[in-house]
């Protein structure tokens, strides 16, 4: 007998028929003699619809009230799934994040899980009940409801698997595993049988939303047995683990991210401490900076460009404007008309020439590169918005990922 955590995404519980389909998967697992903890997302586009509703009332609503609103979507699917399982005649109980003992920090809209007290869940499991938990949420130490960021139900599932020492954490979604790239963009993309935590973490952080990046981080930290599979086909999924067979694969996957904005500060005095001033200011305001590019100094002046999430651009522009004298620059500009495309693969470290091959493919497609960032297992480029799908396709081709 095993303890299995099963997470179902929004499309898997989108309507009554899908809810019963999920109830079937869960109850089959239970009937095989396993204990089951289920984590659900909000149905279909519920979260987007709730955001729209909020915007009609107040586009500048506080993050606390947004979390109060958005967390309700998961409560609907948890209770509906429990009702379906009740109808199938099996013992079940649904819980909110708070009832499940999930405590987070107070960073509304992208809170991090701090602690899980699994006592209540264990109690229910001991009484042989199937436990359903709302994904995407917890409560802060002030008892406010928090949410974990878009796609955060994956993280709820992995965190519960770690806290309850589950034998397996299954992420059920609308594709049957992790592919070499988003199969919606490249239909020939190939399903991967296995992928390393590190590669998956990069892909997820670089825009492959099939898994929430923090869920992968947590699975690696607590060595959770993690797999991604489809709720509709029951085919074998993708196993995410520490070490996999490298074969000849230099590049494991390609990802794109359209949520990027670039800011450039021009004519900064070429003296020590300028980068420190800019980036400590942003850090103080909890703004994550991604790619950074600094030009070499000319005539005692240099330029610095960097990228942030588009959701932060207004805040960054305000900060830069109000700190112009403190930082000291001549001019600044920004754009949201950029995207980031990345290649990821643990095999890159030992294979020189991967970046050159990437740039060749982009050159052949006449795609201009604005910025470049590399690590041991990834190369990212910033390109014009609108070119990202073409870039993903040509890179997928160049590295022969469909073969
Ligand atoms: P869920 O609602 O189940 O959480 P998501 O929409 O968050 O589902 O994630 C699944 C989607 O992720 C897929 O439909 C697919 O379009 C997208 N995706 C992006 N990159 C990849 C990839 N490399 N492999 C598989 N799916 C990917
Ligand atoms: N419902 C939330 C979202 O749409 C969380 C999730 O689906 O994981 O982002
Ligand atoms: Mg998701």
Coordinates of N, CA and C in Angstrom, one line a residue, residues 141-352:
X141 N 0.7 34.0 8.6 CA 0.7 33.9 10.1 C -0.3 34.8 10.7
X142 N -0.8 35.8 9.8 CA -1.9 36.6 10.3 C -3.3 36.1 9.9
X143 N -3.3 34.8 9.5 CA -4.5 34.1 9.1 C -5.2 34.7 7.9
X144 N -4.4 35.4 7.0 CA -5.0 35.8 5.8 C -4.8 34.7 4.7
X145 N -5.7 34.6 3.8 CA -5.6 33.7 2.7 C -4.5 34.2 1.7
X146 N -3.6 33.4 1.3 CA -2.6 33.8 0.4 C -2.7 32.8 -0.8
X147 N -2.2 33.3 -2.0 CA -2.1 32.3 -3.1 C -0.6 32.3 -3.6
X148 N -0.3 31.2 -4.3 CA 1.1 30.8 -4.5 C 1.7 31.3 -5.9
X149 N 0.9 32.1 -6.6 CA 1.3 32.5 -8.0 C 0.6 31.6 -9.0
X150 N 0.5 32.1 -10.2 CA -0.2 31.4 -11.2 C 0.4 30.0 -11.5
X151 N -0.4 29.0 -11.6 CA 0.1 27.6 -11.8 C 0.6 27.0 -10.5
X152 N 0.3 27.6 -9.3 CA 0.8 27.2 -8.0 C 0.3 25.9 -7.5
X153 N -0.8 25.4 -8.1 CA -1.3 24.1 -7.5 C -0.3 23.0 -7.6
X154 N 0.5 23.0 -8.6 CA 1.6 22.0 -8.7 C 2.4 22.0 -7.4
X155 N 2.7 23.2 -7.0 CA 3.6 23.4 -5.8 C 2.8 22.9 -4.5
X156 N 1.5 23.2 -4.5 CA 0.8 22.6 -3.3 C 0.9 21.1 -3.3
X157 N 0.8 20.5 -4.5 CA 0.8 19.0 -4.5 C 2.2 18.5 -4.1
X158 N 3.2 19.0 -4.6 CA 4.6 18.5 -4.3 C 4.9 18.8 -2.8
X159 N 4.4 20.0 -2.3 CA 4.7 20.3 -0.9 C 3.9 19.3 0.0
X160 N 2.7 18.9 -0.3 CA 2.0 18.0 0.5 C 2.6 16.6 0.4
X161 N 3.1 16.3 -0.8 CA 3.8 15.0 -1.0 C 5.0 14.9 -0.1
X162 N 5.7 16.0 0.0 CA 6.9 16.0 0.8 C 6.6 16.0 2.3
X163 N 5.6 16.8 2.7 CA 5.2 16.8 4.1 C 4.6 15.5 4.6
X164 N 3.9 14.8 3.8 CA 3.2 13.6 4.2 C 4.0 12.4 3.8
X165 N 5.3 12.6 3.3 CA 6.2 11.5 2.9 C 5.4 10.5 1.9
X166 N 4.8 11.1 0.9 CA 4.1 10.3 -0.1 C 5.1 9.5 -0.9
X167 N 4.6 8.3 -1.4 CA 5.5 7.5 -2.2 C 5.6 8.0 -3.6
X168 N 4.6 8.8 -4.1 CA 4.5 9.3 -5.4 C 3.7 10.5 -5.5
X169 N 4.1 11.5 -6.4 CA 3.3 12.7 -6.7 C 3.0 12.7 -8.2
X170 N 1.7 12.6 -8.5 CA 1.4 12.6 -10.0 C 0.7 13.9 -10.3
X171 N 1.2 14.5 -11.3 CA 0.6 15.8 -11.8 C -0.1 15.4 -13.1
X172 N -1.5 15.5 -13.0 CA -2.3 15.2 -14.2 C -2.7 16.4 -14.9
X173 N -2.5 16.5 -16.2 CA -2.8 17.7 -17.0 C -3.4 17.4 -18.3
X174 N -3.3 18.3 -19.2 CA -4.0 18.1 -20.5 C -3.0 17.7 -21.6
X175 N -1.8 17.4 -21.2 CA -0.8 16.8 -22.2 C -0.3 15.5 -21.4
X176 N 0.2 14.6 -22.2 CA 0.6 13.3 -21.5 C 2.0 13.3 -21.0
X177 N 2.6 14.4 -20.8 CA 3.9 14.5 -20.2 C 4.7 15.7 -20.5
X178 N 5.9 15.8 -20.2 CA 6.8 16.9 -20.6 C 7.3 16.6 -22.0
X179 N 7.2 17.6 -22.9 CA 7.7 17.4 -24.2 C 8.9 18.3 -24.5
X180 N 9.6 18.0 -25.6 CA 10.8 18.8 -26.0 C 10.5 20.3 -26.1
X181 N 9.3 20.6 -26.4 CA 8.8 22.0 -26.4 C 7.3 21.9 -26.3
X182 N 6.6 23.1 -26.1 CA 5.2 23.1 -26.0 C 4.6 22.5 -27.3
X183 N 3.9 21.3 -27.1 CA 3.3 20.7 -28.3 C 2.2 21.5 -29.0
X184 N 1.7 22.5 -28.3 CA 0.8 23.4 -29.0 C 1.5 24.3 -30.1
X185 N 2.8 24.5 -29.9 CA 3.5 25.3 -30.8 C 4.2 24.5 -31.9
X186 N 4.8 23.4 -31.5 CA 5.4 22.4 -32.4 C 4.8 21.1 -32.2
X187 N 3.8 20.8 -33.1 CA 3.1 19.5 -33.0 C 4.0 18.3 -33.0
X188 N 5.2 18.4 -33.7 CA 6.1 17.2 -33.8 C 6.9 17.1 -32.5
X189 N 6.8 17.9 -31.5 CA 7.5 17.8 -30.3 C 7.4 16.4 -29.7
X190 N 8.5 16.0 -29.1 CA 8.5 14.6 -28.6 C 8.3 14.5 -27.1
X191 N 7.6 13.5 -26.7 CA 7.4 13.3 -25.2 C 8.7 12.7 -24.6
X192 N 9.1 13.3 -23.5 CA 10.3 12.8 -22.9 C 9.9 11.7 -21.8
X193 N 10.6 10.6 -21.8 CA 10.2 9.6 -20.7 C 10.7 10.1 -19.4
X194 N 11.9 10.8 -19.4 CA 12.5 11.2 -18.2 C 13.1 12.6 -18.4
X195 N 13.2 13.4 -17.3 CA 14.0 14.6 -17.4 C 14.5 14.9 -16.0
X196 N 15.7 15.6 -15.9 CA 16.3 15.8 -14.6 C 15.5 17.0 -13.9
X197 N 15.6 17.0 -12.6 CA 15.1 18.1 -11.8 C 15.6 19.4 -12.3
X198 N 17.0 19.5 -12.6 CA 17.6 20.7 -13.0 C 17.1 21.2 -14.3
X199 N 17.0 20.3 -15.3 CA 16.5 20.7 -16.6 C 15.0 21.1 -16.5
X200 N 14.2 20.4 -15.7 CA 12.8 20.7 -15.6 C 12.7 22.1 -14.9
X201 N 13.5 22.3 -13.9 CA 13.5 23.6 -13.2 C 13.8 24.8 -14.2
X202 N 14.8 24.6 -15.0 CA 15.1 25.6 -16.0 C 14.0 25.8 -17.0
X203 N 13.5 24.7 -17.5 CA 12.4 24.8 -18.5 C 11.2 25.5 -17.9
X204 N 10.8 25.1 -16.6 CA 9.6 25.7 -16.0 C 9.9 27.2 -15.7
X205 N 11.1 27.6 -15.3 CA 11.4 29.0 -15.0 C 11.5 29.8 -16.3
X206 N 11.8 29.1 -17.4 CA 11.9 29.9 -18.6 C 10.7 29.9 -19.5
X207 N 9.6 29.5 -18.9 CA 8.3 29.6 -19.6 C 7.5 28.4 -19.9
X208 N 8.0 27.2 -19.7 CA 7.2 26.0 -19.9 C 6.3 25.8 -18.7
X209 N 5.0 26.2 -18.9 CA 4.2 26.2 -17.7 C 3.6 24.9 -17.4
X210 N 4.1 23.8 -18.0 CA 3.6 22.5 -17.7 C 3.8 22.1 -16.2
X211 N 4.8 22.7 -15.6 CA 5.0 22.6 -14.1 C 5.4 23.9 -13.5
X212 N 4.8 24.2 -12.4 CA 5.2 25.5 -11.7 C 6.6 25.3 -11.2
X213 N 7.5 26.4 -11.5 CA 8.9 26.2 -11.2 C 9.2 25.8 -9.7
X214 N 8.4 26.4 -8.8 CA 8.7 26.1 -7.4 C 8.4 24.7 -7.0
X215 N 7.4 24.1 -7.8 CA 7.1 22.7 -7.5 C 8.3 21.8 -7.8
X216 N 9.1 22.2 -8.8 CA 10.2 21.4 -9.2 C 11.4 21.6 -8.2
X217 N 11.5 22.8 -7.8 CA 12.5 23.2 -6.8 C 12.3 22.3 -5.5
X218 N 11.0 22.3 -5.1 CA 10.7 21.6 -3.9 C 10.8 20.0 -4.1
X219 N 10.5 19.5 -5.2 CA 10.6 18.1 -5.5 C 12.1 17.7 -5.4
X220 N 12.9 18.6 -5.9 CA 14.4 18.3 -5.9 C 14.9 18.3 -4.5
X221 N 14.5 19.3 -3.7 CA 14.9 19.5 -2.4 C 14.5 18.3 -1.5
X222 N 13.3 17.8 -1.6 CA 12.8 16.8 -0.8 C 12.8 15.4 -1.4
X223 N 13.4 15.3 -2.6 CA 13.4 14.1 -3.4 C 12.1 13.4 -3.5
X224 N 11.1 14.2 -4.0 CA 9.8 13.7 -4.2 C 9.8 12.9 -5.5
X225 N 9.1 11.7 -5.5 CA 8.9 11.0 -6.8 C 7.9 11.7 -7.6
X226 N 8.3 12.3 -8.7 CA 7.4 13.2 -9.4 C 7.1 12.7 -10.8
X227 N 5.9 12.7 -11.3 CA 5.6 12.4 -12.7 C 4.5 13.3 -13.2
X228 N 4.6 13.5 -14.5 CA 3.6 14.3 -15.2 C 2.8 13.4 -16.2
X229 N 1.5 13.4 -16.1 CA 0.8 12.6 -17.1 C -0.6 13.1 -17.4
X230 N -1.3 12.5 -18.3 CA -2.6 13.0 -18.8 C -3.7 12.4 -18.0
X231 N -4.7 13.3 -17.7 CA -5.9 12.8 -17.0 C -6.9 12.2 -18.0
X232 N -6.6 12.3 -19.3 CA -7.5 11.8 -20.3 C -7.1 10.5 -21.0
X233 N -5.8 10.3 -21.1 CA -5.4 9.1 -21.8 C -4.9 8.0 -20.9
X234 N -4.5 8.3 -19.7 CA -3.8 7.3 -18.8 C -2.6 6.7 -19.4
X235 N -2.0 7.4 -20.4 CA -0.7 6.9 -21.0 C 0.4 7.1 -19.9
X236 N 1.5 6.4 -20.1 CA 2.7 6.6 -19.3 C 3.2 8.1 -19.4
X237 N 3.5 8.7 -18.3 CA 3.9 10.1 -18.4 C 5.4 10.3 -18.4
X238 N 5.8 11.5 -17.9 CA 7.3 11.8 -17.8 C 7.7 11.8 -16.4
X239 N 8.8 11.1 -16.1 CA 9.3 11.0 -14.7 C 10.3 12.1 -14.6
X240 N 10.2 12.9 -13.5 CA 11.2 14.0 -13.2 C 12.0 13.5 -12.1
X241 N 13.3 13.4 -12.3 CA 14.2 12.8 -11.2 C 15.6 13.4 -11.3
X242 N 16.4 12.9 -10.3 CA 17.7 13.5 -10.1 C 18.6 13.3 -11.3
X243 N 18.8 12.0 -11.7 CA 19.7 11.7 -12.8 C 18.9 10.9 -13.9
X244 N 19.2 11.2 -15.1 CA 18.5 10.4 -16.2 C 19.6 10.0 -17.2
X245 N 19.3 9.1 -18.0 CA 20.2 8.6 -19.1 C 20.4 9.8 -20.1
X246 N 21.6 10.2 -20.3 CA 21.9 11.4 -21.1 C 21.8 11.2 -22.6
X247 N 22.0 9.9 -23.0 CA 22.1 9.6 -24.4 C 23.0 10.6 -25.1
X248 N 22.6 11.0 -26.3 CA 23.5 12.0 -27.0 C 22.9 13.4 -26.9
X249 N 21.8 13.5 -26.1 CA 21.1 14.7 -26.2 C 21.8 15.9 -25.5
X250 N 22.2 16.9 -26.3 CA 22.8 18.1 -25.8 C 21.7 19.0 -25.2
X251 N 20.6 19.1 -26.0 CA 19.5 20.0 -25.7 C 18.3 19.1 -25.4
X252 N 17.7 19.3 -24.2 CA 16.5 18.5 -23.8 C 15.3 19.2 -24.3
X253 N 15.2 20.5 -24.2 CA 14.0 21.2 -24.6 C 14.2 22.7 -24.9
X254 N 13.1 23.2 -25.5 CA 13.1 24.7 -25.9 C 11.9 25.3 -25.2
X255 N 12.1 26.5 -24.6 CA 10.9 27.2 -23.9 C 10.9 28.6 -24.4
X256 N 9.7 29.2 -24.3 CA 9.5 30.6 -24.6 C 8.8 31.3 -23.4
X257 N 9.0 32.6 -23.3 CA 8.4 33.3 -22.2 C 8.1 34.7 -22.8
X258 N 6.8 35.0 -22.8 CA 6.4 36.3 -23.4 C 6.2 37.4 -22.3
X259 N 6.3 37.0 -21.1 CA 6.1 37.9 -20.0 C 7.5 38.6 -19.6
X260 N 8.0 39.3 -20.6 CA 9.3 40.0 -20.4 C 9.2 41.4 -20.8
X261 N 9.9 42.3 -20.0 CA 10.0 43.7 -20.4 C 11.5 44.1 -20.3
X262 N 12.0 45.0 -21.2 CA 13.4 45.4 -21.1 C 13.4 46.9 -20.8
X263 N 14.3 47.2 -19.8 CA 14.6 48.6 -19.4 C 16.0 48.9 -19.8
X264 N 16.3 50.0 -20.3 CA 17.7 50.4 -20.6 C 18.0 51.8 -20.0
X265 N 19.1 51.9 -19.2 CA 19.5 53.2 -18.7 C 20.7 53.6 -19.5
X266 N 20.7 54.7 -20.0 CA 21.7 55.2 -20.9 C 22.5 56.3 -20.3
X267 N 23.8 56.3 -20.6 CA 24.7 57.5 -20.1 C 24.9 57.5 -18.6
X268 N 25.2 56.3 -18.0 CA 25.4 56.2 -16.6 C 26.9 56.5 -16.4
X269 N 27.3 57.2 -15.4 CA 28.7 57.5 -15.1 C 29.5 56.2 -14.9
X270 N 30.6 56.1 -15.6 CA 31.4 54.8 -15.5 C 32.3 54.8 -14.3
X271 N 31.6 54.6 -13.1 CA 32.4 54.6 -11.8 C 31.8 53.4 -11.0
X272 N 32.6 52.9 -10.0 CA 32.1 51.8 -9.2 C 30.8 52.2 -8.5
X273 N 29.9 51.1 -8.3 CA 28.8 51.3 -7.4 C 27.5 51.6 -8.1
X274 N 27.5 51.9 -9.5 CA 26.3 52.2 -10.2 C 25.3 51.0 -10.3
X275 N 25.9 49.9 -10.7 CA 25.0 48.7 -10.8 C 24.4 48.4 -9.4
X276 N 25.3 48.5 -8.4 CA 24.8 48.2 -7.0 C 23.6 49.1 -6.7
X277 N 23.7 50.4 -7.1 CA 22.6 51.3 -6.7 C 21.3 50.9 -7.4
X278 N 21.4 50.6 -8.7 CA 20.2 50.2 -9.5 C 19.6 48.9 -8.9
X279 N 20.4 47.9 -8.8 CA 19.8 46.6 -8.5 C 19.5 46.4 -7.0
X280 N 20.1 47.2 -6.1 CA 19.7 47.1 -4.7 C 18.4 47.8 -4.6
X281 N 18.1 48.8 -5.3 CA 16.9 49.5 -5.3 C 15.7 48.6 -5.7
X282 N 16.0 47.8 -6.8 CA 15.0 46.9 -7.3 C 14.7 45.8 -6.3
X283 N 15.9 45.3 -5.7 CA 15.8 44.2 -4.8 C 14.9 44.6 -3.5
X284 N 15.2 45.8 -3.1 CA 14.4 46.4 -1.9 C 12.9 46.3 -2.2
X285 N 12.5 46.5 -3.4 CA 11.1 46.4 -3.8 C 10.7 45.1 -4.3
X286 N 11.5 44.1 -4.0 CA 11.1 42.7 -4.3 C 10.9 42.4 -5.8
X287 N 11.7 43.1 -6.6 CA 11.5 43.0 -8.1 C 12.7 42.1 -8.6
X288 N 12.3 41.0 -9.2 CA 13.2 40.0 -9.7 C 13.8 40.5 -11.1
X289 N 15.1 40.5 -11.2 CA 15.7 41.0 -12.4 C 16.2 39.7 -13.1
X290 N 16.0 39.6 -14.4 CA 16.5 38.4 -15.1 C 17.8 38.7 -15.9
X291 N 17.7 39.0 -17.2 CA 19.0 39.2 -17.9 C 19.5 40.6 -17.6
X292 N 20.8 40.7 -17.5 CA 21.5 42.0 -17.3 C 22.6 42.2 -18.3
X293 N 22.6 43.3 -19.0 CA 23.6 43.6 -20.0 C 24.2 44.9 -19.7
X294 N 25.6 45.0 -19.6 CA 26.2 46.3 -19.4 C 27.2 46.5 -20.6
X295 N 27.1 47.7 -21.1 CA 28.1 48.0 -22.2 C 29.4 48.4 -21.6
X296 N 30.5 48.3 -22.5 CA 31.8 48.8 -22.0 C 31.7 50.3 -21.9
X297 N 32.5 50.9 -21.0 CA 32.5 52.3 -20.9 C 33.1 53.1 -22.1
X298 N 32.5 54.2 -22.4 CA 33.0 55.1 -23.5 C 32.8 56.5 -23.0
X299 N 33.9 57.3 -23.1 CA 33.8 58.7 -22.6 C 33.3 58.8 -21.2
X300 N 33.7 57.9 -20.4 CA 33.3 57.9 -19.0 C 31.8 57.6 -18.8
X301 N 31.2 57.0 -19.8 CA 29.8 56.7 -19.6 C 29.5 55.2 -20.0
X302 N 28.5 54.6 -19.4 CA 28.1 53.3 -19.8 C 26.6 53.1 -19.8
X303 N 26.1 52.0 -20.5 CA 24.7 51.8 -20.5 C 24.4 50.5 -19.8
X304 N 23.3 50.4 -19.1 CA 22.9 49.1 -18.5 C 21.4 48.8 -18.9
X305 N 21.2 47.6 -19.4 CA 19.9 47.1 -19.8 C 19.6 45.9 -18.9
X306 N 18.3 45.7 -18.6 CA 17.9 44.5 -17.8 C 16.5 44.2 -18.1
X307 N 16.1 42.9 -17.8 CA 14.7 42.5 -18.0 C 14.0 42.2 -16.7
X308 N 12.7 42.4 -16.7 CA 11.9 42.1 -15.6 C 10.6 41.5 -16.1
X309 N 9.7 41.0 -15.2 CA 8.4 40.5 -15.7 C 7.6 41.7 -16.1
X310 N 6.7 41.6 -17.1 CA 5.9 42.7 -17.6 C 5.0 43.2 -16.5
X311 N 4.6 42.3 -15.6 CA 3.7 42.8 -14.5 C 4.4 43.8 -13.6
X312 N 5.7 43.9 -13.7 CA 6.4 44.8 -12.8 C 6.8 46.1 -13.5
X313 N 6.5 46.2 -14.8 CA 7.1 47.3 -15.5 C 6.7 48.7 -15.0
X314 N 5.4 48.9 -14.6 CA 5.0 50.2 -14.1 C 5.8 50.6 -12.9
X315 N 5.9 49.6 -12.0 CA 6.6 49.8 -10.7 C 8.0 50.2 -11.0
X316 N 8.7 49.5 -11.9 CA 10.1 49.7 -12.2 C 10.3 51.1 -12.8
X317 N 9.4 51.5 -13.7 CA 9.5 52.8 -14.4 C 9.4 53.9 -13.3
X318 N 8.4 53.7 -12.4 CA 8.2 54.7 -11.4 C 9.5 54.8 -10.5
X319 N 10.0 53.7 -10.2 CA 11.2 53.7 -9.3 C 12.4 54.4 -10.0
X320 N 12.6 54.1 -11.3 CA 13.7 54.6 -12.0 C 13.6 56.1 -12.1
X321 N 12.3 56.6 -12.4 CA 12.1 58.0 -12.6 C 12.3 58.7 -11.3
X322 N 11.8 58.2 -10.2 CA 11.9 58.9 -8.9 C 13.3 58.8 -8.3
X323 N 14.2 57.9 -8.9 CA 15.6 57.8 -8.4 C 16.6 58.3 -9.4
X324 N 16.2 59.1 -10.3 CA 17.1 59.5 -11.4 C 18.3 60.2 -10.9
X325 N 18.2 61.1 -9.9 CA 19.3 61.8 -9.4 C 20.2 60.9 -8.6
X326 N 19.6 60.0 -7.8 CA 20.3 59.1 -7.0 C 21.2 58.1 -7.8
X327 N 20.6 57.6 -8.9 CA 21.3 56.6 -9.7 C 22.3 57.4 -10.6
X328 N 21.8 58.4 -11.3 CA 22.6 59.2 -12.2 C 22.7 58.6 -13.6
X329 N 21.8 59.0 -14.4 CA 21.9 58.5 -15.8 C 21.3 59.6 -16.7
X330 N 21.6 59.6 -18.0 CA 21.1 60.7 -18.9 C 19.7 60.4 -19.4
X331 N 19.4 59.1 -19.7 CA 18.2 58.8 -20.4 C 17.8 57.4 -20.0
X332 N 16.5 57.1 -20.2 CA 16.1 55.7 -20.1 C 15.0 55.4 -21.0
X333 N 14.9 54.1 -21.4 CA 13.8 53.7 -22.3 C 13.3 52.3 -21.8
X334 N 12.2 51.9 -22.2 CA 11.7 50.5 -21.9 C 10.8 50.0 -23.0
X335 N 10.6 48.7 -23.0 CA 9.7 48.1 -24.0 C 9.1 46.8 -23.4
X336 N 7.9 46.5 -23.8 CA 7.3 45.2 -23.4 C 7.2 44.4 -24.7
X337 N 7.7 44.9 -25.9 CA 7.5 44.2 -27.1 C 8.7 43.2 -27.3
X338 N 9.1 42.5 -26.3 CA 10.2 41.5 -26.4 C 9.7 40.2 -25.8
X339 N 10.4 39.1 -26.2 CA 10.1 37.8 -25.7 C 11.5 37.1 -25.5
X340 N 11.4 36.0 -24.7 CA 12.6 35.3 -24.4 C 12.5 33.8 -24.9
X341 N 13.5 33.4 -25.6 CA 13.4 32.0 -26.0 C 14.7 31.3 -25.5
X342 N 14.6 30.1 -25.0 CA 15.7 29.4 -24.3 C 15.8 28.0 -24.8
X343 N 17.1 27.5 -24.8 CA 17.3 26.1 -24.9 C 17.9 25.6 -23.6
X344 N 17.5 24.3 -23.2 CA 17.9 23.8 -21.9 C 18.4 22.4 -22.1
X345 N 19.5 22.0 -21.5 CA 20.0 20.6 -21.5 C 21.2 20.4 -20.6
X346 N 21.2 19.4 -19.8 CA 22.3 19.1 -18.9 C 23.5 18.7 -19.7
X347 N 23.3 18.2 -20.9 CA 24.5 17.8 -21.8 C 25.3 19.0 -22.3
X348 N 24.8 20.2 -22.2 CA 25.4 21.3 -22.8 C 26.8 21.6 -22.2
X349 N 26.9 21.3 -20.9 CA 28.2 21.6 -20.2 C 29.4 21.0 -20.9
X350 N 29.2 19.8 -21.4 CA 30.3 19.1 -22.0 C 30.4 19.2 -23.5
X351 N 29.5 20.0 -24.1 CA 29.4 20.1 -25.5 C 29.6 21.5 -26.0
X352 N 30.8 21.9 -26.4 CA 31.0 23.3 -26.8 C 30.3 23.5 -28.1

